[in-house]
mmCIF file of C-alpha atoms in Angstrom:
data_model
loop_
_atom_site.group_PDB
_atom_site.id
_atom_site.type_symbol
_atom_site.label_atom_id
_atom_site.label_comp_id
_atom_site.label_asym_id
_atom_site.label_seq_id
_atom_site.Cartn_x
_atom_site.Cartn_y
_atom_site.Cartn_z
ATOM 1 C CA ALA E 1061 0.000 0.000 0.000
ATOM 2 C CA GLN E 1062 1.077 3.558 -0.569
ATOM 3 C CA SER E 1063 0.499 6.546 1.675
ATOM 4 C CA VAL E 1064 1.461 10.162 2.097
ATOM 5 C CA ALA E 1065 1.511 12.284 5.239
ATOM 6 C CA GLN E 1066 1.435 16.023 5.682
ATOM 7 C CA PRO E 1067 2.129 16.447 9.393
ATOM 8 C CA GLU E 1068 1.119 20.104 9.655
ATOM 9 C CA ASP E 1069 -2.478 21.192 9.188
ATOM 10 C CA GLN E 1070 -1.358 24.812 8.957
ATOM 11 C CA VAL E 1071 1.896 26.676 8.436
ATOM 12 C CA ASN E 1072 2.230 30.375 9.191
ATOM 13 C CA VAL E 1073 5.108 32.382 7.768
ATOM 14 C CA ALA E 1074 5.869 36.082 7.493
ATOM 15 C CA GLU E 1075 5.983 37.632 4.045
ATOM 16 C CA GLY E 1076 9.522 37.600 2.687
ATOM 17 C CA ASN E 1077 10.631 34.701 4.878
ATOM 18 C CA PRO E 1078 11.440 31.252 3.499
ATOM 19 C CA LEU E 1079 8.672 28.676 3.712
ATOM 20 C CA THR E 1080 8.625 24.901 4.002
ATOM 21 C CA VAL E 1081 5.611 22.605 3.747
ATOM 22 C CA LYS E 1082 6.426 19.075 4.822
ATOM 23 C CA CYS E 1083 5.523 15.796 3.160
ATOM 24 C CA THR E 1084 6.573 12.214 3.811
ATOM 25 C CA TYR E 1085 5.540 9.188 1.807
ATOM 26 C CA SER E 1086 5.498 5.419 1.769
ATOM 27 C CA VAL E 1087 5.551 3.228 -1.339
ATOM 28 C CA SER E 1088 6.815 -0.266 -1.975
ATOM 29 C CA GLY E 1089 8.739 0.687 -5.104
ATOM 30 C CA ASN E 1090 10.088 3.924 -6.534
ATOM 31 C CA PRO E 1091 7.883 6.964 -5.989
ATOM 32 C CA TYR E 1092 6.437 9.521 -8.313
ATOM 33 C CA LEU E 1093 5.769 12.595 -6.168
ATOM 34 C CA PHE E 1094 3.633 15.649 -6.847
ATOM 35 C CA TRP E 1095 2.691 18.946 -5.247
ATOM 36 C CA TYR E 1096 -0.559 20.757 -5.987
ATOM 37 C CA VAL E 1097 -1.991 24.055 -4.760
ATOM 38 C CA GLN E 1098 -5.654 24.852 -4.189
ATOM 39 C CA TYR E 1099 -7.144 28.313 -3.807
ATOM 40 C CA PRO E 1100 -10.568 28.679 -2.114
ATOM 41 C CA ASN E 1101 -13.416 27.055 -4.030
ATOM 42 C CA ARG E 1102 -11.138 26.109 -6.893
ATOM 43 C CA GLY E 1103 -9.629 22.939 -8.247
ATOM 44 C CA LEU E 1104 -6.076 21.795 -7.641
ATOM 45 C CA GLN E 1105 -3.297 23.267 -9.742
ATOM 46 C CA PHE E 1106 -0.132 21.340 -10.500
ATOM 47 C CA LEU E 1107 3.060 22.870 -9.033
ATOM 48 C CA LEU E 1108 5.821 20.347 -9.620
ATOM 49 C CA LYS E 1109 6.713 16.679 -9.695
ATOM 50 C CA TYR E 1110 9.608 14.345 -9.030
ATOM 51 C CA ILE E 1111 10.010 11.404 -11.376
ATOM 52 C CA THR E 1112 13.716 10.665 -11.384
ATOM 53 C CA GLY E 1113 17.064 12.423 -11.552
ATOM 54 C CA ASP E 1114 17.967 15.585 -9.685
ATOM 55 C CA ASN E 1115 16.676 15.580 -6.123
ATOM 56 C CA LEU E 1116 15.853 19.291 -6.268
ATOM 57 C CA VAL E 1117 12.838 19.930 -8.449
ATOM 58 C CA LYS E 1118 11.831 23.425 -9.546
ATOM 59 C CA GLY E 1119 8.223 24.255 -10.302
ATOM 60 C CA SER E 1120 5.737 27.029 -10.859
ATOM 61 C CA TYR E 1121 5.606 30.385 -9.006
ATOM 62 C CA GLY E 1122 9.139 30.022 -7.593
ATOM 63 C CA PHE E 1123 8.407 26.848 -5.646
ATOM 64 C CA GLU E 1124 10.822 23.964 -5.412
ATOM 65 C CA ALA E 1125 10.851 20.622 -3.636
ATOM 66 C CA GLU E 1126 13.613 18.384 -2.393
ATOM 67 C CA PHE E 1127 13.357 14.629 -2.749
ATOM 68 C CA ASN E 1128 15.101 12.748 0.060
ATOM 69 C CA LYS E 1129 14.988 9.007 -0.445
ATOM 70 C CA SER E 1130 16.547 8.051 2.888
ATOM 71 C CA GLN E 1131 14.036 10.148 4.820
ATOM 72 C CA THR E 1132 11.173 9.373 2.381
ATOM 73 C CA SER E 1133 10.366 13.050 2.231
ATOM 74 C CA PHE E 1134 9.430 15.554 -0.433
ATOM 75 C CA HIS E 1135 9.202 18.942 1.270
ATOM 76 C CA LEU E 1136 7.956 21.972 -0.640
ATOM 77 C CA LYS E 1137 10.015 25.142 -0.308
ATOM 78 C CA LYS E 1138 10.174 28.734 -1.431
ATOM 79 C CA PRO E 1139 12.963 31.185 -0.585
ATOM 80 C CA SER E 1140 10.707 34.213 -0.052
ATOM 81 C CA ALA E 1141 6.990 33.876 0.696
ATOM 82 C CA LEU E 1142 4.340 36.127 -0.822
ATOM 83 C CA VAL E 1143 0.918 36.889 0.620
ATOM 84 C CA SER E 1144 -0.514 35.490 -2.613
ATOM 85 C CA ASP E 1145 1.045 32.105 -1.766
ATOM 86 C CA SER E 1146 -1.586 31.656 0.948
ATOM 87 C CA ALA E 1147 -3.537 28.565 -0.078
ATOM 88 C CA LEU E 1148 -4.007 24.849 0.600
ATOM 89 C CA TYR E 1149 -1.149 22.631 -0.539
ATOM 90 C CA PHE E 1150 -1.424 18.938 -1.303
ATOM 91 C CA CYS E 1151 1.349 16.414 -1.612
ATOM 92 C CA ALA E 1152 0.620 13.276 -3.660
ATOM 93 C CA VAL E 1153 2.423 10.012 -4.343
ATOM 94 C CA ARG E 1154 2.193 7.165 -6.785
ATOM 95 C CA ASP E 1155 4.171 3.945 -6.931
ATOM 96 C CA ALA E 1156 6.054 3.976 -10.228
ATOM 97 C CA GLY E 1157 5.586 0.271 -10.755
ATOM 98 C CA GLY E 1158 2.312 -0.539 -9.094
ATOM 99 C CA TYR E 1159 -1.337 -0.319 -10.095
ATOM 100 C CA GLN E 1160 -2.648 2.051 -7.475
ATOM 101 C CA LYS E 1161 -4.018 5.465 -8.273
ATOM 102 C CA VAL E 1162 -2.479 8.661 -6.973
ATOM 103 C CA THR E 1163 -2.783 9.044 -3.186
ATOM 104 C CA PHE E 1164 -3.200 12.561 -1.864
ATOM 105 C CA GLY E 1165 -2.258 13.910 1.524
ATOM 106 C CA THR E 1166 -4.759 15.713 3.720
ATOM 107 C CA GLY E 1167 -3.413 19.108 2.789
ATOM 108 C CA THR E 1168 -1.544 21.899 4.588
ATOM 109 C CA LYS E 1169 -2.951 25.379 4.800
ATOM 110 C CA LEU E 1170 -0.254 27.970 4.220
ATOM 111 C CA GLN E 1171 -0.886 31.389 5.689
ATOM 112 C CA VAL E 1172 1.553 34.137 4.708
ATOM 113 C CA ILE E 1173 1.314 37.068 7.083
ATOM 114 C CA PRO E 1174 1.943 40.561 5.699
ATOM 115 C CA ASP Q 518 -7.271 26.657 -24.131
ATOM 116 C CA GLY Q 519 -7.588 23.021 -23.128
ATOM 117 C CA GLY Q 520 -8.969 22.151 -19.771
ATOM 118 C CA ILE Q 521 -11.680 20.565 -17.657
ATOM 119 C CA THR Q 522 -15.049 22.167 -17.141
ATOM 120 C CA GLN Q 523 -17.233 21.237 -14.200
ATOM 121 C CA SER Q 524 -20.798 22.412 -13.851
ATOM 122 C CA PRO Q 525 -22.619 23.677 -12.000
ATOM 123 C CA LYS Q 526 -20.294 25.457 -9.586
ATOM 124 C CA TYR Q 527 -22.884 25.235 -6.799
ATOM 125 C CA LEU Q 528 -25.637 22.638 -6.476
ATOM 126 C CA PHE Q 529 -28.336 22.131 -3.899
ATOM 127 C CA ARG Q 530 -29.983 18.770 -3.356
ATOM 128 C CA LYS Q 531 -33.115 17.933 -1.469
ATOM 129 C CA GLU Q 532 -33.341 14.807 0.639
ATOM 130 C CA GLY Q 533 -34.066 11.732 -1.495
ATOM 131 C CA GLN Q 534 -33.153 13.423 -4.747
ATOM 132 C CA ASN Q 535 -30.608 12.291 -7.320
ATOM 133 C CA VAL Q 536 -28.362 14.950 -8.841
ATOM 134 C CA THR Q 537 -25.815 14.794 -11.646
ATOM 135 C CA LEU Q 538 -22.543 16.688 -11.762
ATOM 136 C CA SER Q 539 -21.072 17.406 -15.163
ATOM 137 C CA CYS Q 540 -17.402 17.039 -16.132
ATOM 138 C CA GLU Q 541 -16.142 17.750 -19.665
ATOM 139 C CA GLN Q 542 -12.545 17.808 -20.876
ATOM 140 C CA ASN Q 543 -11.002 18.851 -24.195
ATOM 141 C CA LEU Q 544 -7.487 17.645 -23.411
ATOM 142 C CA ASN Q 545 -7.881 14.354 -25.304
ATOM 143 C CA HIS Q 546 -7.079 12.521 -22.072
ATOM 144 C CA ASP Q 547 -8.026 8.863 -21.768
ATOM 145 C CA ALA Q 548 -8.329 8.680 -17.979
ATOM 146 C CA MET Q 549 -10.824 10.593 -15.851
ATOM 147 C CA TYR Q 550 -11.484 10.638 -12.121
ATOM 148 C CA TRP Q 551 -13.961 11.858 -9.547
ATOM 149 C CA TYR Q 552 -12.802 12.920 -6.082
ATOM 150 C CA ARG Q 553 -14.681 14.054 -3.035
ATOM 151 C CA GLN Q 554 -13.059 16.660 -0.778
ATOM 152 C CA ASP Q 555 -14.082 17.151 2.843
ATOM 153 C CA PRO Q 556 -12.296 19.450 5.291
ATOM 154 C CA GLY Q 557 -9.329 17.743 6.902
ATOM 155 C CA GLN Q 558 -9.702 14.560 4.870
ATOM 156 C CA GLY Q 559 -7.935 15.408 1.672
ATOM 157 C CA LEU Q 560 -9.185 13.928 -1.575
ATOM 158 C CA ARG Q 561 -10.947 10.575 -1.706
ATOM 159 C CA LEU Q 562 -11.421 8.712 -4.980
ATOM 160 C CA ILE Q 563 -15.032 7.932 -5.916
ATOM 161 C CA TYR Q 564 -14.782 6.474 -9.427
ATOM 162 C CA TYR Q 565 -12.307 6.457 -12.267
ATOM 163 C CA SER Q 566 -12.357 5.570 -15.947
ATOM 164 C CA GLN Q 567 -9.395 4.547 -18.057
ATOM 165 C CA ILE Q 568 -11.236 4.408 -21.359
ATOM 166 C CA VAL Q 569 -14.640 4.995 -22.905
ATOM 167 C CA ASN Q 570 -17.356 2.599 -21.715
ATOM 168 C CA ASP Q 571 -15.226 1.405 -18.814
ATOM 169 C CA PHE Q 572 -15.044 2.597 -15.211
ATOM 170 C CA GLN Q 573 -14.051 1.241 -11.803
ATOM 171 C CA LYS Q 574 -15.024 1.987 -8.234
ATOM 172 C CA GLY Q 575 -12.675 3.956 -6.072
ATOM 173 C CA ASP Q 576 -12.462 4.028 -2.294
ATOM 174 C CA ILE Q 577 -15.881 5.555 -1.584
ATOM 175 C CA ALA Q 578 -18.168 4.564 -4.491
ATOM 176 C CA GLU Q 579 -21.265 3.702 -2.447
ATOM 177 C CA GLY Q 580 -24.151 6.014 -3.263
ATOM 178 C CA TYR Q 581 -22.568 7.277 -6.480
ATOM 179 C CA SER Q 582 -22.775 6.241 -10.133
ATOM 180 C CA VAL Q 583 -20.953 7.290 -13.302
ATOM 181 C CA SER Q 584 -20.980 6.758 -17.049
ATOM 182 C CA ARG Q 585 -18.349 7.193 -19.752
ATOM 183 C CA GLU Q 586 -20.116 7.192 -23.087
ATOM 184 C CA LYS Q 587 -17.765 9.739 -24.654
ATOM 185 C CA LYS Q 588 -14.084 10.345 -24.152
ATOM 186 C CA GLU Q 589 -14.721 13.967 -23.255
ATOM 187 C CA SER Q 590 -17.425 13.421 -20.661
ATOM 188 C CA PHE Q 591 -17.556 11.709 -17.260
ATOM 189 C CA PRO Q 592 -20.714 12.712 -15.346
ATOM 190 C CA LEU Q 593 -21.197 11.765 -11.699
ATOM 191 C CA THR Q 594 -24.637 11.046 -10.226
ATOM 192 C CA VAL Q 595 -25.078 11.414 -6.502
ATOM 193 C CA THR Q 596 -27.963 9.150 -5.610
ATOM 194 C CA SER Q 597 -30.343 9.225 -2.674
ATOM 195 C CA ALA Q 598 -28.377 6.283 -1.252
ATOM 196 C CA GLN Q 599 -25.475 8.628 -0.465
ATOM 197 C CA LYS Q 600 -26.361 9.657 3.080
ATOM 198 C CA ASN Q 601 -23.881 12.473 3.501
ATOM 199 C CA PRO Q 602 -23.389 14.067 0.086
ATOM 200 C CA THR Q 603 -22.520 17.587 1.185
ATOM 201 C CA ALA Q 604 -18.955 18.092 -0.059
ATOM 202 C CA PHE Q 605 -16.765 19.635 -2.730
ATOM 203 C CA TYR Q 606 -16.490 17.392 -5.794
ATOM 204 C CA LEU Q 607 -13.493 17.497 -8.092
ATOM 205 C CA CYS Q 608 -13.119 15.971 -11.519
ATOM 206 C CA ALA Q 609 -9.655 15.265 -12.905
ATOM 207 C CA SER Q 610 -8.091 13.783 -16.004
ATOM 208 C CA SER Q 611 -4.775 12.293 -17.044
ATOM 209 C CA ILE Q 612 -3.233 11.301 -20.356
ATOM 210 C CA SER Q 613 -3.639 7.638 -19.489
ATOM 211 C CA GLU Q 614 -3.342 5.320 -16.535
ATOM 212 C CA GLY Q 615 -0.396 3.739 -18.309
ATOM 213 C CA ASP Q 616 1.644 6.935 -18.063
ATOM 214 C CA ARG Q 617 2.128 6.891 -14.320
ATOM 215 C CA SER Q 618 4.486 9.865 -14.259
ATOM 216 C CA TYR Q 619 1.888 12.258 -15.618
ATOM 217 C CA GLY Q 620 0.086 14.396 -13.100
ATOM 218 C CA TYR Q 621 -3.594 15.115 -13.024
ATOM 219 C CA THR Q 622 -5.426 18.138 -14.424
ATOM 220 C CA PHE Q 623 -8.325 19.234 -12.244
ATOM 221 C CA GLY Q 624 -11.556 21.050 -12.885
ATOM 222 C CA SER Q 625 -12.654 23.944 -10.685
ATOM 223 C CA GLY Q 626 -15.052 21.813 -8.675
ATOM 224 C CA THR Q 627 -18.741 21.605 -7.757
ATOM 225 C CA ARG Q 628 -19.919 22.354 -4.248
ATOM 226 C CA LEU Q 629 -22.918 20.197 -3.394
ATOM 227 C CA THR Q 630 -25.109 21.035 -0.431
ATOM 228 C CA VAL Q 631 -28.072 19.106 0.922
ATOM 229 C CA VAL Q 632 -30.988 21.342 1.890
#
């Protein structure tokens, strides 16, 4: 079975400070990992994904994520937070070799304080 | 622009009534999905379809039904058997289930409320 955990329901960060949204995963094989963002009453928008290769993945809106195989983590980061980054962020995982669908985390609400 | 269109944006259902949520995509994607989103529970898979005229149950299919008569369309019916239907419903699509590295494209959602 595959699973993904987002240990923080909410993250608060001051505008201009670096932000991190945490994600850990569990799969039996190699993982495909994704981050999505959701604004209120909207669908999820794709931010970035890790398939293979470089452990640091760059995505949309200045976000990046670091894949750490030994810690089974895929934390989302941004060097300088904007108020407009305030939203709900979802981490998702899929076993590269299995038959299961994508599993989503429960989401982390990011609040950027002006 | 290609994308997924969900309608209506807001829907109100009376007790004992069936309602149908629309999902249309013009991305030429083979696979389509329906998710239910409740606060604090993330996204839960209701049904998915890998190809026209084929669909499978997800984790919480009871009280829901779907059809896939056209590649572009994957409507979801919330039946009276679904006892707690108030939620935000999201439709998604992907190139194909075979391409496991491809992410999902989501619609903007339908908020269903029981009145």
